[in-house]
Coordinates of C-alpha atoms and ligand atoms in Angstrom, one line a residue:
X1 CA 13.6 -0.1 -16.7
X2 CA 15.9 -3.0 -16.8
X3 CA 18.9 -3.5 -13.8
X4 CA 21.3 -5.4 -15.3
X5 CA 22.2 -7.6 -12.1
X6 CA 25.2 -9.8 -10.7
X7 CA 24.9 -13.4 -11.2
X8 CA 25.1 -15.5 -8.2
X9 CA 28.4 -16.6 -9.9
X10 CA 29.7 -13.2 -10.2
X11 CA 28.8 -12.2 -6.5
X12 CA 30.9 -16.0 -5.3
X13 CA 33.9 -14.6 -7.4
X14 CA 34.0 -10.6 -6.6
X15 CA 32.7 -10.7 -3.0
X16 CA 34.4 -12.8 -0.2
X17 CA 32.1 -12.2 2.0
X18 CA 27.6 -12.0 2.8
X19 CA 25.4 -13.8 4.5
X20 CA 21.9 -15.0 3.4
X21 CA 19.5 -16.6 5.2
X22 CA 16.1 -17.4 5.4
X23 CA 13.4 -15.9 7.9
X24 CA 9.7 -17.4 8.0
X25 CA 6.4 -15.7 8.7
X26 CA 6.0 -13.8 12.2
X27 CA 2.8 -12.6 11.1
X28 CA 0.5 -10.7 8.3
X29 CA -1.7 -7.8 10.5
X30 CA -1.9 -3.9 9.9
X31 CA 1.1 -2.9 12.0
X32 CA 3.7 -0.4 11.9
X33 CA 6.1 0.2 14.7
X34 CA 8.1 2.6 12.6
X35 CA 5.1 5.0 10.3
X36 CA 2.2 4.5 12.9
X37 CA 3.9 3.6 16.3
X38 CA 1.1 2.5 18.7
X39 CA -1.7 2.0 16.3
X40 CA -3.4 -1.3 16.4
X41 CA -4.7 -0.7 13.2
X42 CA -2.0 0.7 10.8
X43 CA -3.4 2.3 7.1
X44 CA -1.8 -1.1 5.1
X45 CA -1.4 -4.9 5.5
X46 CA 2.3 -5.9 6.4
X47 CA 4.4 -9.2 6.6
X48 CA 6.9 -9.5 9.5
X49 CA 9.7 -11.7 10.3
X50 CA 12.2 -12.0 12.7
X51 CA 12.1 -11.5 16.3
X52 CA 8.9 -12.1 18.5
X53 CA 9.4 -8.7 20.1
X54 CA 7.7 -7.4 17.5
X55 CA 4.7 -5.0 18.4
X56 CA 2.8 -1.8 17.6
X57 CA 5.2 0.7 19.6
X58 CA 8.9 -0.6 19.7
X59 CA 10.8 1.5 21.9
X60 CA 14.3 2.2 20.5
X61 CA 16.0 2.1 24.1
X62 CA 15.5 -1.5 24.7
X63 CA 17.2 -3.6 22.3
X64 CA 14.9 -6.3 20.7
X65 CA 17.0 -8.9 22.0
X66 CA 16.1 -8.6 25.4
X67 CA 12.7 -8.9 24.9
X68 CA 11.9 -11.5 22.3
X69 CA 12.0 -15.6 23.1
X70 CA 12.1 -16.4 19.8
X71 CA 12.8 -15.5 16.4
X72 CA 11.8 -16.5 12.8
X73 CA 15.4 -16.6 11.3
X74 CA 18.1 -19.3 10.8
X75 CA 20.5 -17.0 12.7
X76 CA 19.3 -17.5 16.0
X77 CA 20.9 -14.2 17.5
X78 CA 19.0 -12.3 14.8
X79 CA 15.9 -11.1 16.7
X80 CA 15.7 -8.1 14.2
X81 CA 11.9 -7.8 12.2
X82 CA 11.7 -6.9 8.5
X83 CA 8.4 -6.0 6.7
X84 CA 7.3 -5.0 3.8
X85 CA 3.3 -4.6 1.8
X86 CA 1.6 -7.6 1.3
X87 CA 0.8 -8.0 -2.6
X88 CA -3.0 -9.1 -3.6
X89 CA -4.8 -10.3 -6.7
X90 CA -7.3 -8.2 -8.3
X91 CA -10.4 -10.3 -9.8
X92 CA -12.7 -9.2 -12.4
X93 CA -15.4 -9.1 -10.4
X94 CA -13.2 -6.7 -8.6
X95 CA -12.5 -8.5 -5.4
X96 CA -9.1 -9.2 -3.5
X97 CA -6.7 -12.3 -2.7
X98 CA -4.1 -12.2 -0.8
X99 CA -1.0 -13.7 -3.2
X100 CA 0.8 -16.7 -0.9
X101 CA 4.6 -16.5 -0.3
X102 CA 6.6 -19.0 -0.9
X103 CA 10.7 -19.5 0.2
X104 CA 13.5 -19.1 -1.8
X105 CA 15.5 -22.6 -3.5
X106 CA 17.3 -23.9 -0.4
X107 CA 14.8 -22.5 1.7
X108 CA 11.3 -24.4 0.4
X109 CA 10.5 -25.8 4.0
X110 CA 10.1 -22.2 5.6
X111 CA 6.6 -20.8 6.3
X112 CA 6.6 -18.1 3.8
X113 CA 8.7 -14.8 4.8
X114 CA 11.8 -14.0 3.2
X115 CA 15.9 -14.3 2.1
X116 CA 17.7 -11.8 4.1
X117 CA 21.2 -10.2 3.0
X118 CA 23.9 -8.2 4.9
X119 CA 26.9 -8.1 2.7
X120 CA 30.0 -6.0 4.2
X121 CA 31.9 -4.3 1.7
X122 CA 32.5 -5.0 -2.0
X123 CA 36.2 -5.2 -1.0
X124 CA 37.7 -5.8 2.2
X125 CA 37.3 -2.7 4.2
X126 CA 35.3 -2.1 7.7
X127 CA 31.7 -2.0 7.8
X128 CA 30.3 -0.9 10.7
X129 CA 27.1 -2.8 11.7
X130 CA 24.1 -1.0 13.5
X131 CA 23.6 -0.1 16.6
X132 CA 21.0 -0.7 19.6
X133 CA 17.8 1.1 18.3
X134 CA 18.4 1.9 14.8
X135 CA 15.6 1.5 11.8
X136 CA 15.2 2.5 8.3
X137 CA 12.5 2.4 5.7
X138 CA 13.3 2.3 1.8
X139 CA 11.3 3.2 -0.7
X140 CA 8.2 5.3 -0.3
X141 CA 4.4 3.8 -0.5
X142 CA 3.0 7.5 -2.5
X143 CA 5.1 6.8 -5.4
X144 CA 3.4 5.7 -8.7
X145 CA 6.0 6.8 -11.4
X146 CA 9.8 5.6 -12.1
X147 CA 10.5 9.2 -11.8
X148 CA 9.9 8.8 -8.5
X149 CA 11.2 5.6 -8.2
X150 CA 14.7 6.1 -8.9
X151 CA 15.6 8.4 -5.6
X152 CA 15.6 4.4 -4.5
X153 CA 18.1 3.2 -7.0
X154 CA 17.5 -0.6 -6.1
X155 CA 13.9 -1.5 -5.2
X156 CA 12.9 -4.0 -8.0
X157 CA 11.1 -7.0 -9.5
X158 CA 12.0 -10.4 -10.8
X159 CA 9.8 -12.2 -13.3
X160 CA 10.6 -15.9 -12.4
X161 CA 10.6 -18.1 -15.3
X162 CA 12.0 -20.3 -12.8
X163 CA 12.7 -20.2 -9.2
X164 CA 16.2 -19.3 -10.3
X165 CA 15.8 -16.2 -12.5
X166 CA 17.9 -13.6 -11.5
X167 CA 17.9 -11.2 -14.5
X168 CA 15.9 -8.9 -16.0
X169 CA 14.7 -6.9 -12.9
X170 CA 11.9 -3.9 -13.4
X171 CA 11.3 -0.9 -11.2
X172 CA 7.3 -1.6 -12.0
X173 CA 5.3 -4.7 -11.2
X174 CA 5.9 -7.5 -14.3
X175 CA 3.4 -6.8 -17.0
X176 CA 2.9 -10.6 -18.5
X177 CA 2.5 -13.5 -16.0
X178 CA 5.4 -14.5 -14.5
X179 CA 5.8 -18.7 -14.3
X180 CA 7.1 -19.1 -11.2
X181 CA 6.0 -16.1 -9.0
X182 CA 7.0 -12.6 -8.9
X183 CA 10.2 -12.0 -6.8
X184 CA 10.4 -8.4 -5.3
X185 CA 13.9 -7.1 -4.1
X186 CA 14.7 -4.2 -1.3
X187 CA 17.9 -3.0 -1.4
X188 CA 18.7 -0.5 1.3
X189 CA 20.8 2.2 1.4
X190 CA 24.9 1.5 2.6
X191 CA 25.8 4.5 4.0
X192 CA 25.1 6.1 7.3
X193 CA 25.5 9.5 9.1
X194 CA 26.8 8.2 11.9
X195 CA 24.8 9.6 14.6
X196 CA 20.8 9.0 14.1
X197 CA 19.6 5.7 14.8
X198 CA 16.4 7.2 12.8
X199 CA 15.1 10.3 11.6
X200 CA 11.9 11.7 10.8
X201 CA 10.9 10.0 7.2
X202 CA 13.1 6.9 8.8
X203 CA 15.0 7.2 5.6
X204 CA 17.2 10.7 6.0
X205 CA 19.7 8.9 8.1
X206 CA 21.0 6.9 5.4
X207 CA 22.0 7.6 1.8
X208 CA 23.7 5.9 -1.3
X209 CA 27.3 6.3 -2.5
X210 CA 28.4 9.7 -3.8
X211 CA 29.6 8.1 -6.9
X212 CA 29.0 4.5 -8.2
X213 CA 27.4 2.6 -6.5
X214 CA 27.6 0.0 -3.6
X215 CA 28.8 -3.1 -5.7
X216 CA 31.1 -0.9 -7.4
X217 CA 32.6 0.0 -4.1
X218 CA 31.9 3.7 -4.3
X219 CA 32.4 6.4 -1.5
X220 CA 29.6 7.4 0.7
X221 CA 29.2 11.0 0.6
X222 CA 30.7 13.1 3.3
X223 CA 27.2 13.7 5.1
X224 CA 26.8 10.1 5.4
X225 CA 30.3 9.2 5.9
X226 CA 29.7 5.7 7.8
X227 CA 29.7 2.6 5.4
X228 CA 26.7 -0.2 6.8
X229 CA 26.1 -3.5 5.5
X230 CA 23.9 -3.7 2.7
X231 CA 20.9 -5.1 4.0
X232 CA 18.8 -6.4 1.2
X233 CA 15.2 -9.1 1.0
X234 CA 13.8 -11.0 -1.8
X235 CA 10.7 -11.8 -0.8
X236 CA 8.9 -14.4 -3.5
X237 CA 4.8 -14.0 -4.3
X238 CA 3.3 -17.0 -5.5
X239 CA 1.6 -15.6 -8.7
X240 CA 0.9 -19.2 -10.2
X241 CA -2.5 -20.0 -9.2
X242 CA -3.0 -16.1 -10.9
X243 CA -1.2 -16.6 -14.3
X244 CA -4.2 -17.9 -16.4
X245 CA -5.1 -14.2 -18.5
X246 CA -8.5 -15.1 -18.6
X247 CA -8.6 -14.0 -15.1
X248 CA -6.6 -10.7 -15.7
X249 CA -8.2 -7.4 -16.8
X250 CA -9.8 -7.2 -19.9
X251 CA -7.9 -4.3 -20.8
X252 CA -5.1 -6.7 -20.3
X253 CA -3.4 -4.5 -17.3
X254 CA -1.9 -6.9 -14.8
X255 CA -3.7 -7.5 -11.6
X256 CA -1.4 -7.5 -8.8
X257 CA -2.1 -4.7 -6.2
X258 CA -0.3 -3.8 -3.5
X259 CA -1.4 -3.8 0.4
X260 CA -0.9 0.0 0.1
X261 CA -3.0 0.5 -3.1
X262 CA -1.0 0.7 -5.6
X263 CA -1.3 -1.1 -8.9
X264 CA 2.4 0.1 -10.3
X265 CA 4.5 -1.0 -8.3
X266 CA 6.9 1.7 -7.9
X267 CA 5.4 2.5 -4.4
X268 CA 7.7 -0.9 -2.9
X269 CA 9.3 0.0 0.4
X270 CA 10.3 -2.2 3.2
X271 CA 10.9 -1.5 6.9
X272 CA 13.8 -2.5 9.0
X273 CA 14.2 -2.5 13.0
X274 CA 17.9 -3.9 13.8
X275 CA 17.6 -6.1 16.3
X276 CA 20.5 -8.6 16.4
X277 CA 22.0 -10.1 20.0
X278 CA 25.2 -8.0 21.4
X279 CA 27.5 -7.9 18.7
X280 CA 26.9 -10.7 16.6
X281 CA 26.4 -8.8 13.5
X282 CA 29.5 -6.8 14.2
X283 CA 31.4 -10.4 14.6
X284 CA 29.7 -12.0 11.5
X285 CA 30.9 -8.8 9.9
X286 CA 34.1 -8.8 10.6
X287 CA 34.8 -12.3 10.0
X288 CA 34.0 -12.3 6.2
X289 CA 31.6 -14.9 6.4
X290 CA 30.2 -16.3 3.3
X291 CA 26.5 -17.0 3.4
X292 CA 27.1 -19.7 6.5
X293 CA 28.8 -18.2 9.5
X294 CA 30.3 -20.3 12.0
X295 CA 30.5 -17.6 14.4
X296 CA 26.8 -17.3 14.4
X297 CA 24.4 -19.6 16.5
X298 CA 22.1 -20.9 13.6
X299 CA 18.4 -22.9 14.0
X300 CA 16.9 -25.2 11.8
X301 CA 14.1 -23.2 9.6
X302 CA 11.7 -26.3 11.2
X303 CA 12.4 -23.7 14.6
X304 CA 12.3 -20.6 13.2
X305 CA 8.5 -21.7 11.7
X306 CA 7.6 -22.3 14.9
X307 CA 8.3 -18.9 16.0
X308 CA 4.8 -17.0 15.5
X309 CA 3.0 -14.2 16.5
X310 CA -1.3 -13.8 16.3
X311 CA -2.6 -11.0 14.9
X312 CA -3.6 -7.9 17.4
X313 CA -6.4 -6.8 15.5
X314 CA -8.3 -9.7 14.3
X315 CA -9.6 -9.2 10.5
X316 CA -10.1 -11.0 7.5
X317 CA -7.4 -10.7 4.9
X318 CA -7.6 -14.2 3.6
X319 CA -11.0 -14.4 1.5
X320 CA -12.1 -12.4 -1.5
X321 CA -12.0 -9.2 0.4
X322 CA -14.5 -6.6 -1.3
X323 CA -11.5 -4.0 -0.5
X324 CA -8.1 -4.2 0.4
X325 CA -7.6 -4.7 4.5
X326 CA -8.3 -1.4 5.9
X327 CA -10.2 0.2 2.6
X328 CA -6.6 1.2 1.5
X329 CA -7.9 2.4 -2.0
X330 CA -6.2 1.7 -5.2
X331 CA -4.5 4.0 -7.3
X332 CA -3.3 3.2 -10.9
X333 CA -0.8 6.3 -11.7
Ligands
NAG1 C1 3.2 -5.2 23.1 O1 2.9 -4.0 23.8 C2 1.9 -4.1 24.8 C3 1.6 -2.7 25.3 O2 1.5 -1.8 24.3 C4 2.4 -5.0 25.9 O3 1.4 -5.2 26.8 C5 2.8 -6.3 25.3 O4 3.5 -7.1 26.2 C6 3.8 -6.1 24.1 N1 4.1 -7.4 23.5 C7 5.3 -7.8 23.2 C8 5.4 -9.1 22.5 O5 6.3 -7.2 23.5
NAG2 C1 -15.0 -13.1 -7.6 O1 -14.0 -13.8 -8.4 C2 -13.3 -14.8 -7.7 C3 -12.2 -15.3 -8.7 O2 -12.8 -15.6 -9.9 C4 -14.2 -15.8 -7.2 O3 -13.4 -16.9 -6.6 C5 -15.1 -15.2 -6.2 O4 -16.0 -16.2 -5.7 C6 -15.9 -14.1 -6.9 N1 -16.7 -13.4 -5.9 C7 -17.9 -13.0 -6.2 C8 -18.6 -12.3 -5.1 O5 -18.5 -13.2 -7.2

């Protein structure tokens, strides 16, 4: 299924106001605060970024802020963490590779991680920003059809031609090699109840406009009446060393996998813990900033590499793994 997406040019005309930024690696281990809290040891392989608070149990009564010295993003105030799966190659001989990450144009000298979104409002009305202690989770790592898919309406994949492709995006994983890498995007829901900082699936709390959608400016439905930034990642996996078919299934399947086991893609969620200083969020918010933010304390992304965390639970997910990390099988429907 094809989105058919703004241009960048479209969102500098129609939008006065987002910021993007970049965030570098934290760390790659089998850790989930949100699914799993307390588990050294979590079912899948993640990839954090963001503030080094980050930990298997993160209590939602003390803000991340207080507890973090440093954090991986350009926004220095923004000691939130973001995760999502980690994708993997899957060789004929039926081994694993972890797929590198690589940052987005602009942001080439950060250690892999991601470009991070929070746009406002498609016009200029109020957004409230999140509190102390909220989370989410988008998308859902059991799916394997776009049936299922589409109760997320915005969790997709870019087939880089270049590092500047922007069209063309697919609910399932690319199914021809992609030249520059496969780009996945996590859109997350814009509208809030108002009163749960999280809920029991992590995603109930939140829900998409009633009508329309988000960039269309539609109304969030009266159970969920609170509009939120739109938080949103592109996270890029360098495919390129991968693209030669010769190395791809004989059946000529594609042979990326997710961390979670899942060969289709349509299983792509990502995790968010909010995280950011006081009320800076609120401020850059509220000020319309576009992409830069001059009310925000910014680092170099030299400062935010050298924010890092080691893994807890010390395994190999760097060779030709005879499994995925964890013996997370695979599933192809
Ligand atoms: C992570 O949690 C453990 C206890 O579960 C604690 O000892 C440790 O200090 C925490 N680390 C960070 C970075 O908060
Ligand atoms: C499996 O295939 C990969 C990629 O061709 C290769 O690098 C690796 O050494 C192979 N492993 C085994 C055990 O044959």
């Amino acid at each position: 299924m094809q989105w058919s997406v703004l241009s960048l040019a479209l969102f500098a005309s129609n939008v006065q106001a987002l910021l993007r930024f970049s965030c570098s690696q934290l760390v790659v281990e089998r850790l989930d605060p949100l699914v799993n809290p307390g588990t050294i040891g979590s079912p899948h392989l993640h990839q954090i970024i963001g503030g080094n608070a980050f930990n298997a149990s993160m209590d939602p009564q003390i803000a991340p802020s207080d507890q973090a010295t440093c954090t991986t993003c350009t926004f220095a105030e923004d000691f939130s963490n973001y995760w999502t799966a980690v994708l993997y190659f899957k060789a004929r001989n039926g081994t694993y590779k972890r797929v590198p990450q690589k940052g987005n144009v602009g942001f080439e000298q950060s250690n892999g991680g991601m470009t991070v979104y929070y746009t406002p409002s498609y016009n200029k009305g109020k957004v409230t920003a999140f509190k102390k202690g909220f989370r989410m989770i988008v998308g859902n790592p059991t799916y394997r059809t776009e049936a299922q898919a589409k109760k997320y309406r915005q969790l997709t994949y870019t087939c880089l031609k270049d590092m500047n492709t922007r069209t063309g995006e697919t609910m399932d994983m690319p199914k021809q090699p992609c030249k520059a890498g496969i780009m996945s995007n996590l859109r997350f829901p814009t509208c809030w109840d108002g009163v749960n900082l999280d809920s029991p699936d992590h995603s109930s709390h939140v829900a998409y406009p009633s009508s329309g959608t988000f960039e269309s400016n539609g109304p969030c439905p009266s159970t969920h009446p609170v509009k939120i930034p739109q938080v949103f990642y592109e996270v890029i996996w360098d495919t390129t060393k991968f693209n030669d078919k010769s190395l791809w299934p004989e059946d000529g399947s594609q042979p990326f996998v997710w961390s979670y086991g899942d060969a289709t893609g349509y299983g792509n969620h990502g995790d968010y813990v909010f995280g950011w200083k006081g009320d800076a969020l609120q401020k850059a918010m509220d000020a319309d900033c576009n992409i830069n933010c001059p009310q925000l304390k910014t680092q170099s992304i030299a400062q935010g590499n050298k924010c890092a965390q080691s893994m807890k639970l010390k395994e190999d997910i760097d060779g030709w793994l005879t499994e995925l990390p964890g013996g997370m099988p695979v599933t192809y429907k």
